[in-house]
Short mmCIF file of N, CA and C and ligand atoms in Angstrom, two decimals:
data_model
loop_
_atom_site.label_atom_id
_atom_site.label_comp_id
_atom_site.label_asym_id
_atom_site.label_seq_id
_atom_site.Cartn_x
_atom_site.Cartn_y
_atom_site.Cartn_z
N MET A 229 195.79 107.98 -114.67
CA MET A 229 197.04 107.85 -115.44
C MET A 229 197.43 106.38 -115.58
N ASN A 230 197.88 105.99 -116.77
CA ASN A 230 198.32 104.61 -116.96
C ASN A 230 199.55 104.31 -116.14
N LYS A 231 199.53 103.13 -115.56
CA LYS A 231 200.73 102.67 -114.87
C LYS A 231 201.80 102.39 -115.93
N LEU A 232 203.03 102.78 -115.65
CA LEU A 232 204.10 102.49 -116.61
C LEU A 232 204.57 101.06 -116.40
N PHE A 233 204.57 100.28 -117.47
CA PHE A 233 204.98 98.90 -117.33
C PHE A 233 206.49 98.80 -117.47
N ARG A 234 207.12 98.31 -116.42
CA ARG A 234 208.57 98.22 -116.42
C ARG A 234 208.99 96.83 -115.99
N MET A 235 209.90 96.26 -116.75
CA MET A 235 210.26 94.87 -116.52
C MET A 235 211.75 94.67 -116.50
N VAL A 236 212.17 93.66 -115.76
CA VAL A 236 213.53 93.15 -115.94
C VAL A 236 213.40 91.70 -116.38
N ILE A 237 214.30 91.27 -117.22
CA ILE A 237 214.27 89.88 -117.68
C ILE A 237 215.54 89.20 -117.19
N LEU A 238 215.36 88.08 -116.51
CA LEU A 238 216.50 87.30 -116.02
C LEU A 238 216.55 85.98 -116.76
N GLY A 239 217.72 85.52 -117.11
CA GLY A 239 217.87 84.22 -117.74
C GLY A 239 219.35 83.91 -117.83
N ALA A 240 219.71 82.66 -117.68
CA ALA A 240 221.13 82.27 -117.72
C ALA A 240 221.72 82.59 -119.10
N PRO A 241 223.05 82.75 -119.17
CA PRO A 241 223.68 82.94 -120.47
C PRO A 241 223.23 81.84 -121.43
N GLY A 242 222.85 82.23 -122.63
CA GLY A 242 222.43 81.24 -123.62
C GLY A 242 221.01 80.76 -123.45
N SER A 243 220.24 81.43 -122.60
CA SER A 243 218.88 80.94 -122.33
C SER A 243 217.88 81.39 -123.39
N GLY A 244 218.30 82.28 -124.29
CA GLY A 244 217.36 82.81 -125.27
C GLY A 244 216.70 84.09 -124.78
N LYS A 245 217.25 84.68 -123.73
CA LYS A 245 216.70 85.90 -123.15
C LYS A 245 216.74 87.06 -124.14
N GLY A 246 217.78 87.13 -124.95
CA GLY A 246 217.88 88.19 -125.96
C GLY A 246 216.77 88.06 -126.99
N THR A 247 216.49 86.82 -127.41
CA THR A 247 215.42 86.57 -128.40
C THR A 247 214.07 86.98 -127.84
N ILE A 248 213.80 86.54 -126.62
CA ILE A 248 212.51 86.87 -126.00
C ILE A 248 212.39 88.38 -125.80
N SER A 249 213.50 89.02 -125.38
CA SER A 249 213.48 90.47 -125.18
C SER A 249 213.12 91.19 -126.47
N SER A 250 213.75 90.79 -127.60
CA SER A 250 213.46 91.51 -128.86
C SER A 250 212.01 91.33 -129.24
N ARG A 251 211.45 90.16 -128.96
CA ARG A 251 210.04 89.95 -129.32
C ARG A 251 209.13 90.78 -128.42
N ILE A 252 209.49 90.90 -127.15
CA ILE A 252 208.67 91.72 -126.23
C ILE A 252 208.65 93.17 -126.71
N VAL A 253 209.84 93.71 -127.02
CA VAL A 253 209.87 95.13 -127.42
C VAL A 253 209.20 95.31 -128.79
N ARG A 254 209.33 94.32 -129.66
CA ARG A 254 208.69 94.39 -130.98
C ARG A 254 207.16 94.47 -130.83
N ASP A 255 206.60 93.62 -129.96
CA ASP A 255 205.14 93.51 -129.88
C ASP A 255 204.50 94.45 -128.86
N PHE A 256 205.26 94.90 -127.89
CA PHE A 256 204.63 95.68 -126.82
C PHE A 256 205.17 97.10 -126.69
N GLY A 257 206.10 97.46 -127.57
CA GLY A 257 206.51 98.86 -127.63
C GLY A 257 207.24 99.40 -126.41
N LEU A 258 207.91 98.52 -125.69
CA LEU A 258 208.71 99.01 -124.55
C LEU A 258 210.08 99.44 -125.08
N LYS A 259 210.72 100.35 -124.37
CA LYS A 259 212.11 100.67 -124.70
C LYS A 259 212.99 99.53 -124.20
N HIS A 260 213.90 99.08 -125.03
CA HIS A 260 214.77 97.96 -124.69
C HIS A 260 216.13 98.48 -124.26
N LEU A 261 216.50 98.22 -123.02
CA LEU A 261 217.83 98.60 -122.56
C LEU A 261 218.62 97.34 -122.26
N SER A 262 219.58 97.02 -123.13
CA SER A 262 220.42 95.85 -122.91
C SER A 262 221.75 96.32 -122.35
N SER A 263 222.07 95.89 -121.14
CA SER A 263 223.33 96.36 -120.52
C SER A 263 224.54 95.89 -121.33
N GLY A 264 224.45 94.67 -121.90
CA GLY A 264 225.56 94.17 -122.72
C GLY A 264 225.75 95.04 -123.96
N ASP A 265 224.64 95.42 -124.61
CA ASP A 265 224.73 96.28 -125.80
C ASP A 265 225.28 97.66 -125.44
N LEU A 266 224.82 98.19 -124.30
CA LEU A 266 225.32 99.51 -123.88
C LEU A 266 226.82 99.45 -123.63
N LEU A 267 227.26 98.36 -122.98
CA LEU A 267 228.70 98.21 -122.71
C LEU A 267 229.48 98.05 -124.01
N ARG A 268 228.95 97.22 -124.92
CA ARG A 268 229.67 97.01 -126.18
C ARG A 268 229.79 98.32 -126.98
N ALA A 269 228.77 99.18 -126.90
CA ALA A 269 228.86 100.48 -127.57
C ALA A 269 229.98 101.33 -126.94
N GLN A 270 230.10 101.24 -125.63
CA GLN A 270 231.17 102.00 -124.94
C GLN A 270 232.55 101.46 -125.34
N VAL A 271 232.63 100.14 -125.51
CA VAL A 271 233.91 99.53 -125.91
C VAL A 271 234.28 99.99 -127.33
N ILE A 272 233.30 99.94 -128.23
CA ILE A 272 233.56 100.35 -129.63
C ILE A 272 233.99 101.80 -129.69
N ASN A 273 233.34 102.65 -128.88
CA ASN A 273 233.68 104.07 -128.89
C ASN A 273 234.92 104.40 -128.06
N LYS A 274 235.51 103.35 -127.49
CA LYS A 274 236.73 103.50 -126.68
C LYS A 274 236.60 104.59 -125.61
N THR A 275 235.45 104.60 -124.95
CA THR A 275 235.28 105.54 -123.84
C THR A 275 236.08 105.01 -122.65
N GLU A 276 236.25 105.86 -121.66
CA GLU A 276 236.98 105.44 -120.46
C GLU A 276 236.27 104.23 -119.82
N LEU A 277 234.94 104.34 -119.76
CA LEU A 277 234.16 103.24 -119.18
C LEU A 277 234.33 101.96 -120.00
N GLY A 278 234.30 102.11 -121.34
CA GLY A 278 234.42 100.95 -122.22
C GLY A 278 235.77 100.27 -122.06
N ILE A 279 236.81 101.07 -121.97
CA ILE A 279 238.17 100.51 -121.82
C ILE A 279 238.28 99.76 -120.49
N ALA A 280 237.71 100.35 -119.44
CA ALA A 280 237.76 99.70 -118.12
C ALA A 280 236.91 98.43 -118.10
N ALA A 281 235.77 98.45 -118.80
CA ALA A 281 234.84 97.31 -118.74
C ALA A 281 235.31 96.13 -119.57
N GLN A 282 236.09 96.41 -120.61
CA GLN A 282 236.42 95.38 -121.60
C GLN A 282 237.09 94.15 -120.98
N LYS A 283 237.99 94.39 -120.04
CA LYS A 283 238.72 93.24 -119.48
C LYS A 283 237.79 92.30 -118.71
N TYR A 284 236.80 92.87 -118.05
CA TYR A 284 235.84 92.01 -117.34
C TYR A 284 234.99 91.23 -118.36
N MET A 285 234.58 91.92 -119.39
CA MET A 285 233.69 91.30 -120.37
C MET A 285 234.39 90.14 -121.08
N LYS A 286 235.64 90.37 -121.46
CA LYS A 286 236.40 89.31 -122.16
C LYS A 286 236.52 88.06 -121.30
N ALA A 287 236.67 88.28 -119.99
CA ALA A 287 236.86 87.15 -119.08
C ALA A 287 235.54 86.54 -118.64
N GLY A 288 234.42 87.13 -119.07
CA GLY A 288 233.11 86.62 -118.63
C GLY A 288 232.82 86.98 -117.18
N LYS A 289 233.53 88.02 -116.69
CA LYS A 289 233.30 88.46 -115.31
C LYS A 289 232.37 89.65 -115.29
N LEU A 290 231.77 89.89 -114.12
CA LEU A 290 230.86 91.02 -114.02
C LEU A 290 231.63 92.32 -113.93
N VAL A 291 231.17 93.32 -114.66
CA VAL A 291 231.69 94.68 -114.53
C VAL A 291 231.24 95.17 -113.14
N PRO A 292 232.11 95.91 -112.42
CA PRO A 292 231.75 96.29 -111.04
C PRO A 292 230.40 97.03 -110.93
N ASP A 293 229.72 96.77 -109.82
CA ASP A 293 228.37 97.30 -109.62
C ASP A 293 228.28 98.81 -109.75
N ASP A 294 229.27 99.53 -109.19
CA ASP A 294 229.15 101.00 -109.22
C ASP A 294 229.17 101.51 -110.66
N VAL A 295 230.01 100.90 -111.48
CA VAL A 295 230.08 101.30 -112.90
C VAL A 295 228.73 101.03 -113.57
N MET A 296 228.19 99.82 -113.33
CA MET A 296 226.94 99.43 -113.99
C MET A 296 225.76 100.28 -113.52
N VAL A 297 225.71 100.53 -112.22
CA VAL A 297 224.58 101.29 -111.68
C VAL A 297 224.59 102.71 -112.27
N ASN A 298 225.77 103.31 -112.37
CA ASN A 298 225.85 104.66 -112.97
C ASN A 298 225.43 104.65 -114.43
N LEU A 299 225.90 103.63 -115.15
CA LEU A 299 225.58 103.54 -116.58
C LEU A 299 224.06 103.42 -116.79
N ILE A 300 223.44 102.51 -116.06
CA ILE A 300 222.01 102.26 -116.24
C ILE A 300 221.18 103.43 -115.71
N ALA A 301 221.62 104.01 -114.58
CA ALA A 301 220.87 105.14 -114.02
C ALA A 301 220.82 106.29 -115.01
N SER A 302 221.94 106.53 -115.71
CA SER A 302 221.92 107.66 -116.64
C SER A 302 221.01 107.34 -117.83
N GLU A 303 220.92 106.09 -118.23
CA GLU A 303 220.00 105.71 -119.32
C GLU A 303 218.54 105.85 -118.86
N LEU A 304 218.26 105.38 -117.66
CA LEU A 304 216.88 105.42 -117.16
C LEU A 304 216.41 106.85 -116.91
N ALA A 305 217.36 107.73 -116.61
CA ALA A 305 217.01 109.13 -116.37
C ALA A 305 216.35 109.73 -117.61
N GLY A 306 216.75 109.24 -118.78
CA GLY A 306 216.16 109.74 -120.03
C GLY A 306 214.85 109.05 -120.39
N LEU A 307 214.41 108.11 -119.58
CA LEU A 307 213.20 107.32 -119.91
C LEU A 307 212.16 107.43 -118.79
N LYS A 308 212.08 108.61 -118.21
CA LYS A 308 211.20 108.77 -117.04
C LYS A 308 209.74 108.50 -117.35
N THR A 309 209.33 108.76 -118.60
CA THR A 309 207.90 108.60 -118.92
C THR A 309 207.65 107.41 -119.84
N SER A 310 208.67 106.55 -120.03
CA SER A 310 208.50 105.41 -120.95
C SER A 310 208.41 104.10 -120.20
N PRO A 311 207.63 103.15 -120.75
CA PRO A 311 207.75 101.78 -120.25
C PRO A 311 209.06 101.20 -120.78
N TRP A 312 209.72 100.39 -119.97
CA TRP A 312 210.99 99.82 -120.45
C TRP A 312 211.19 98.39 -120.02
N LEU A 313 212.08 97.74 -120.75
CA LEU A 313 212.51 96.37 -120.44
C LEU A 313 214.01 96.39 -120.25
N LEU A 314 214.45 96.00 -119.07
CA LEU A 314 215.89 95.92 -118.80
C LEU A 314 216.35 94.49 -119.06
N ASP A 315 217.36 94.37 -119.89
CA ASP A 315 217.84 93.05 -120.32
C ASP A 315 219.33 92.97 -119.96
N GLY A 316 219.66 92.08 -119.04
CA GLY A 316 221.06 91.95 -118.63
C GLY A 316 221.39 92.74 -117.37
N PHE A 317 220.44 93.45 -116.88
CA PHE A 317 220.59 94.25 -115.66
C PHE A 317 219.27 94.20 -114.91
N PRO A 318 219.22 93.96 -113.62
CA PRO A 318 220.34 93.73 -112.71
C PRO A 318 220.87 92.31 -112.81
N ARG A 319 222.12 92.18 -112.44
CA ARG A 319 222.75 90.86 -112.38
C ARG A 319 223.23 90.54 -110.97
N THR A 320 223.14 91.49 -110.08
CA THR A 320 223.56 91.25 -108.69
C THR A 320 222.53 91.90 -107.76
N ARG A 321 222.58 91.51 -106.52
CA ARG A 321 221.66 92.08 -105.53
C ARG A 321 221.80 93.60 -105.40
N PRO A 322 223.04 94.14 -105.28
CA PRO A 322 223.14 95.61 -105.20
C PRO A 322 222.56 96.31 -106.43
N GLN A 323 222.72 95.71 -107.61
CA GLN A 323 222.14 96.31 -108.82
C GLN A 323 220.61 96.28 -108.73
N ALA A 324 220.06 95.15 -108.25
CA ALA A 324 218.60 95.03 -108.13
C ALA A 324 218.07 96.06 -107.14
N GLU A 325 218.79 96.24 -106.05
CA GLU A 325 218.34 97.21 -105.05
C GLU A 325 218.39 98.62 -105.62
N ALA A 326 219.42 98.89 -106.41
CA ALA A 326 219.54 100.23 -107.01
C ALA A 326 218.36 100.52 -107.94
N VAL A 327 217.96 99.54 -108.74
CA VAL A 327 216.81 99.77 -109.63
C VAL A 327 215.56 99.92 -108.79
N HIS A 328 215.43 99.07 -107.80
CA HIS A 328 214.18 99.06 -107.05
C HIS A 328 213.97 100.32 -106.22
N GLN A 329 215.06 100.96 -105.84
CA GLN A 329 214.94 102.22 -105.10
C GLN A 329 214.15 103.24 -105.89
N HIS A 330 214.29 103.17 -107.20
CA HIS A 330 213.64 104.17 -108.04
C HIS A 330 212.34 103.69 -108.65
N GLU A 331 212.16 102.40 -108.72
CA GLU A 331 211.05 101.87 -109.51
C GLU A 331 210.15 100.98 -108.69
N LYS A 332 208.89 100.97 -109.08
CA LYS A 332 207.96 100.00 -108.51
C LYS A 332 207.29 99.27 -109.67
N GLY A 333 206.79 98.08 -109.39
CA GLY A 333 206.06 97.37 -110.43
C GLY A 333 206.96 96.70 -111.45
N VAL A 334 208.10 96.20 -110.98
CA VAL A 334 209.02 95.52 -111.88
C VAL A 334 208.60 94.06 -112.01
N ASP A 335 208.59 93.55 -113.22
CA ASP A 335 208.28 92.15 -113.45
C ASP A 335 209.50 91.42 -113.96
N ASP A 336 209.42 90.14 -113.99
CA ASP A 336 210.57 89.34 -114.36
C ASP A 336 210.16 88.20 -115.25
N VAL A 337 210.96 87.95 -116.23
CA VAL A 337 210.69 86.85 -117.16
C VAL A 337 211.95 85.98 -117.17
N THR A 338 211.82 84.69 -116.97
CA THR A 338 213.04 83.87 -116.99
C THR A 338 212.93 82.74 -117.99
N GLY A 339 214.05 82.33 -118.47
CA GLY A 339 214.08 81.17 -119.35
C GLY A 339 215.13 80.21 -118.87
N GLU A 340 215.30 79.14 -119.58
CA GLU A 340 216.32 78.18 -119.21
C GLU A 340 217.40 78.16 -120.25
N GLN A 341 218.50 77.54 -119.89
CA GLN A 341 219.63 77.54 -120.81
C GLN A 341 219.31 76.75 -122.08
N LEU A 342 219.49 77.38 -123.23
CA LEU A 342 219.13 76.71 -124.48
C LEU A 342 220.30 76.63 -125.44
N VAL A 343 220.96 77.73 -125.69
CA VAL A 343 221.94 77.80 -126.75
C VAL A 343 223.20 78.49 -126.25
N GLN A 344 224.35 78.01 -126.64
CA GLN A 344 225.60 78.66 -126.26
C GLN A 344 226.02 79.65 -127.35
N ARG A 345 226.31 80.86 -126.95
CA ARG A 345 226.73 81.85 -127.96
C ARG A 345 228.01 81.38 -128.63
N GLU A 346 227.99 81.43 -129.96
CA GLU A 346 229.11 80.85 -130.71
C GLU A 346 230.41 81.60 -130.53
N ASP A 347 230.29 82.91 -130.23
CA ASP A 347 231.50 83.72 -130.13
C ASP A 347 232.17 83.64 -128.77
N ASP A 348 231.63 82.82 -127.87
CA ASP A 348 232.20 82.76 -126.53
C ASP A 348 233.22 81.65 -126.41
N LYS A 349 234.31 81.98 -125.71
CA LYS A 349 235.28 80.93 -125.40
C LYS A 349 234.74 80.09 -124.25
N PRO A 350 235.06 78.79 -124.23
CA PRO A 350 234.48 77.92 -123.19
C PRO A 350 234.74 78.43 -121.78
N GLU A 351 235.94 78.94 -121.52
CA GLU A 351 236.22 79.37 -120.13
C GLU A 351 235.41 80.61 -119.75
N SER A 352 235.16 81.46 -120.76
CA SER A 352 234.34 82.65 -120.50
C SER A 352 232.88 82.25 -120.29
N VAL A 353 232.41 81.27 -121.06
CA VAL A 353 231.04 80.78 -120.87
C VAL A 353 230.88 80.21 -119.48
N LYS A 354 231.90 79.45 -119.05
CA LYS A 354 231.82 78.83 -117.72
C LYS A 354 231.73 79.93 -116.65
N GLN A 355 232.57 80.95 -116.80
CA GLN A 355 232.54 82.08 -115.87
C GLN A 355 231.15 82.71 -115.83
N ARG A 356 230.58 82.92 -117.02
CA ARG A 356 229.28 83.57 -117.09
C ARG A 356 228.19 82.72 -116.43
N LEU A 357 228.27 81.43 -116.64
CA LEU A 357 227.28 80.54 -116.01
C LEU A 357 227.46 80.54 -114.49
N ASP A 358 228.74 80.52 -114.05
CA ASP A 358 229.01 80.56 -112.61
C ASP A 358 228.49 81.86 -112.00
N GLN A 359 228.77 82.97 -112.71
CA GLN A 359 228.30 84.27 -112.21
C GLN A 359 226.79 84.27 -112.08
N TYR A 360 226.14 83.68 -113.08
CA TYR A 360 224.67 83.64 -113.05
C TYR A 360 224.20 82.86 -111.83
N ALA A 361 224.82 81.69 -111.62
CA ALA A 361 224.38 80.83 -110.52
C ALA A 361 224.59 81.52 -109.17
N VAL A 362 225.72 82.21 -109.04
CA VAL A 362 226.07 82.80 -107.74
C VAL A 362 225.34 84.12 -107.51
N ASN A 363 225.33 84.99 -108.53
CA ASN A 363 224.84 86.36 -108.32
C ASN A 363 223.43 86.61 -108.85
N THR A 364 223.16 86.11 -110.04
CA THR A 364 221.93 86.55 -110.71
C THR A 364 220.75 85.63 -110.42
N GLY A 365 220.98 84.32 -110.43
CA GLY A 365 219.90 83.38 -110.12
C GLY A 365 219.18 83.73 -108.82
N PRO A 366 219.97 84.03 -107.75
CA PRO A 366 219.31 84.34 -106.48
C PRO A 366 218.42 85.60 -106.52
N LEU A 367 218.55 86.42 -107.57
CA LEU A 367 217.67 87.59 -107.67
C LEU A 367 216.22 87.20 -107.83
N LYS A 368 215.98 85.95 -108.28
CA LYS A 368 214.59 85.50 -108.36
C LYS A 368 213.93 85.63 -107.00
N GLY A 369 214.70 85.30 -105.95
CA GLY A 369 214.16 85.40 -104.58
C GLY A 369 213.83 86.84 -104.22
N PHE A 370 214.68 87.75 -104.66
CA PHE A 370 214.46 89.18 -104.41
C PHE A 370 213.11 89.61 -104.97
N TYR A 371 212.84 89.22 -106.24
CA TYR A 371 211.59 89.62 -106.88
C TYR A 371 210.41 88.79 -106.38
N ARG A 372 210.67 87.54 -106.03
CA ARG A 372 209.58 86.71 -105.49
C ARG A 372 209.09 87.32 -104.18
N ASP A 373 210.06 87.74 -103.34
CA ASP A 373 209.68 88.34 -102.05
C ASP A 373 208.87 89.63 -102.24
N LEU A 374 209.12 90.31 -103.33
CA LEU A 374 208.36 91.54 -103.62
C LEU A 374 207.01 91.23 -104.26
N GLY A 375 206.80 89.94 -104.56
CA GLY A 375 205.52 89.53 -105.15
C GLY A 375 205.39 89.89 -106.62
N ILE A 376 206.51 90.10 -107.32
CA ILE A 376 206.43 90.55 -108.71
C ILE A 376 207.24 89.65 -109.65
N LEU A 377 207.48 88.41 -109.21
CA LEU A 377 208.21 87.47 -110.06
C LEU A 377 207.24 86.69 -110.94
N GLN A 378 207.54 86.60 -112.23
CA GLN A 378 206.78 85.73 -113.12
C GLN A 378 207.78 84.85 -113.84
N GLU A 379 207.66 83.53 -113.69
CA GLU A 379 208.63 82.62 -114.31
C GLU A 379 208.02 81.92 -115.52
N PHE A 380 208.86 81.72 -116.53
CA PHE A 380 208.46 80.98 -117.72
C PHE A 380 209.52 79.92 -117.99
N HIS A 381 209.09 78.70 -118.19
CA HIS A 381 210.04 77.62 -118.45
C HIS A 381 209.75 76.99 -119.80
N GLY A 382 210.79 76.45 -120.41
CA GLY A 382 210.60 75.77 -121.68
C GLY A 382 211.95 75.38 -122.21
N THR A 383 211.95 74.62 -123.29
CA THR A 383 213.22 74.15 -123.82
C THR A 383 213.66 74.91 -125.05
N GLU A 384 212.79 75.78 -125.59
CA GLU A 384 213.22 76.63 -126.71
C GLU A 384 212.40 77.92 -126.73
N SER A 385 212.98 78.94 -127.36
CA SER A 385 212.33 80.26 -127.35
C SER A 385 210.93 80.20 -127.93
N ASN A 386 210.74 79.40 -128.99
CA ASN A 386 209.42 79.35 -129.62
C ASN A 386 208.37 78.69 -128.73
N GLU A 387 208.84 77.93 -127.77
CA GLU A 387 207.91 77.33 -126.81
C GLU A 387 207.60 78.33 -125.69
N ILE A 388 208.63 79.06 -125.27
CA ILE A 388 208.45 80.01 -124.17
C ILE A 388 207.67 81.26 -124.62
N TRP A 389 207.97 81.69 -125.84
CA TRP A 389 207.43 82.98 -126.30
C TRP A 389 205.91 83.10 -126.20
N PRO A 390 205.10 82.10 -126.67
CA PRO A 390 203.64 82.28 -126.56
C PRO A 390 203.17 82.47 -125.12
N ARG A 391 203.87 81.86 -124.20
CA ARG A 391 203.48 82.02 -122.78
C ARG A 391 203.77 83.43 -122.31
N VAL A 392 204.94 83.93 -122.69
CA VAL A 392 205.31 85.30 -122.32
C VAL A 392 204.33 86.27 -122.97
N HIS A 393 204.07 86.04 -124.24
CA HIS A 393 203.19 86.94 -124.99
C HIS A 393 201.80 86.99 -124.36
N ASN A 394 201.25 85.81 -124.06
CA ASN A 394 199.91 85.78 -123.46
C ASN A 394 199.87 86.46 -122.11
N TYR A 395 200.90 86.21 -121.34
CA TYR A 395 200.97 86.83 -120.01
C TYR A 395 200.99 88.35 -120.14
N LEU A 396 201.88 88.84 -121.00
CA LEU A 396 202.01 90.30 -121.14
C LEU A 396 200.77 90.90 -121.77
N LYS A 397 200.19 90.17 -122.73
CA LYS A 397 199.00 90.67 -123.40
C LYS A 397 197.88 90.90 -122.38
N SER A 398 197.68 89.92 -121.51
CA SER A 398 196.58 90.09 -120.57
C SER A 398 196.90 91.20 -119.56
N HIS A 399 198.15 91.33 -119.17
CA HIS A 399 198.48 92.37 -118.20
C HIS A 399 198.54 93.76 -118.83
N LEU A 400 199.10 93.85 -120.01
CA LEU A 400 199.26 95.17 -120.63
C LEU A 400 197.96 95.68 -121.22
N THR A 401 197.11 94.77 -121.69
CA THR A 401 195.83 95.21 -122.24
C THR A 401 195.02 95.93 -121.17
N ALA A 402 195.09 95.37 -119.97
CA ALA A 402 194.35 95.98 -118.87
C ALA A 402 194.85 97.41 -118.61
N LEU A 403 196.12 97.64 -118.91
CA LEU A 403 196.70 98.95 -118.59
C LEU A 403 196.51 99.97 -119.70
N SER A 404 196.69 99.50 -120.95
CA SER A 404 196.78 100.53 -122.00
C SER A 404 196.13 100.13 -123.33
N GLY A 405 195.20 99.21 -123.32
CA GLY A 405 194.49 98.92 -124.56
C GLY A 405 195.01 97.69 -125.27
N PRO A 406 194.33 97.28 -126.37
CA PRO A 406 194.65 96.01 -127.01
C PRO A 406 195.97 96.03 -127.76
N PHE A 407 196.57 94.84 -127.89
CA PHE A 407 197.78 94.69 -128.71
C PHE A 407 197.49 93.72 -129.85
P1 LIG B 624 225.55 90.22 -122.06
O1 LIG B 624 225.53 90.66 -123.48
O2 LIG B 624 224.32 90.65 -121.30
O3 LIG B 624 225.84 88.76 -121.89
O4 LIG B 624 226.78 91.00 -121.35
C1 LIG B 624 228.11 90.81 -121.80
C2 LIG B 624 229.07 91.11 -120.67
O5 LIG B 624 228.91 92.45 -120.23
C3 LIG B 624 228.89 90.26 -119.42
O6 LIG B 624 229.54 89.01 -119.51
C4 LIG B 624 229.51 91.15 -118.35
O7 LIG B 624 230.92 91.12 -118.43
C5 LIG B 624 229.07 92.53 -118.80
N1 LIG B 624 227.78 92.91 -118.20
C6 LIG B 624 226.59 93.09 -118.85
N2 LIG B 624 225.62 93.44 -117.98
C7 LIG B 624 226.20 93.48 -116.76
C8 LIG B 624 225.72 93.76 -115.46
N3 LIG B 624 224.44 94.06 -115.23
N4 LIG B 624 226.61 93.71 -114.42
C9 LIG B 624 227.91 93.42 -114.64
N5 LIG B 624 228.42 93.12 -115.83
C10 LIG B 624 227.58 93.15 -116.90
#
């Protein structure tokens, strides 16, 4: 049986992680789960979760772990037989542990800060960068200790992307045929 390829992508706000994620799912056929997109859909639909999450999102603060873990767990429950890419989750150690309890063979792709989202207020951007430094950056150690961290550095998405593509191509080809 083919191993299911499952990845999380870590990168600071504005690092181009969204761009790299879309290219990965475009070329490698993984299901893309973006926690920010899932939350924004909840906000638009004015669900209870969306209303509760909105105040954290506006302030650039993290939505509480229990809310996020439930949200992502219910999405992953529907993807038991699919390869997937998690984008924006995990962002904290408890979130990483929650994913890892269920999954093995998680990989990580990181980028560096490149572009500031135009729709962000400066104070919210600062919060998001601080949150990344305090909570999410250290997750690299979590995955490094598990022996499944892969880092990519560069100053723009077009520089990073060929490296990510080549890495995934060689790993995924071995699992499920040419891309
Ligand atoms: P993003 O589009 O990934 O930058 O997410 C937008 C906002 O949604 C973040 O600033 C957080 O407020 C919230 N958010 C997204 N993913 C998470 C997560 N894994 N944990 C906590 N909050 C999150």
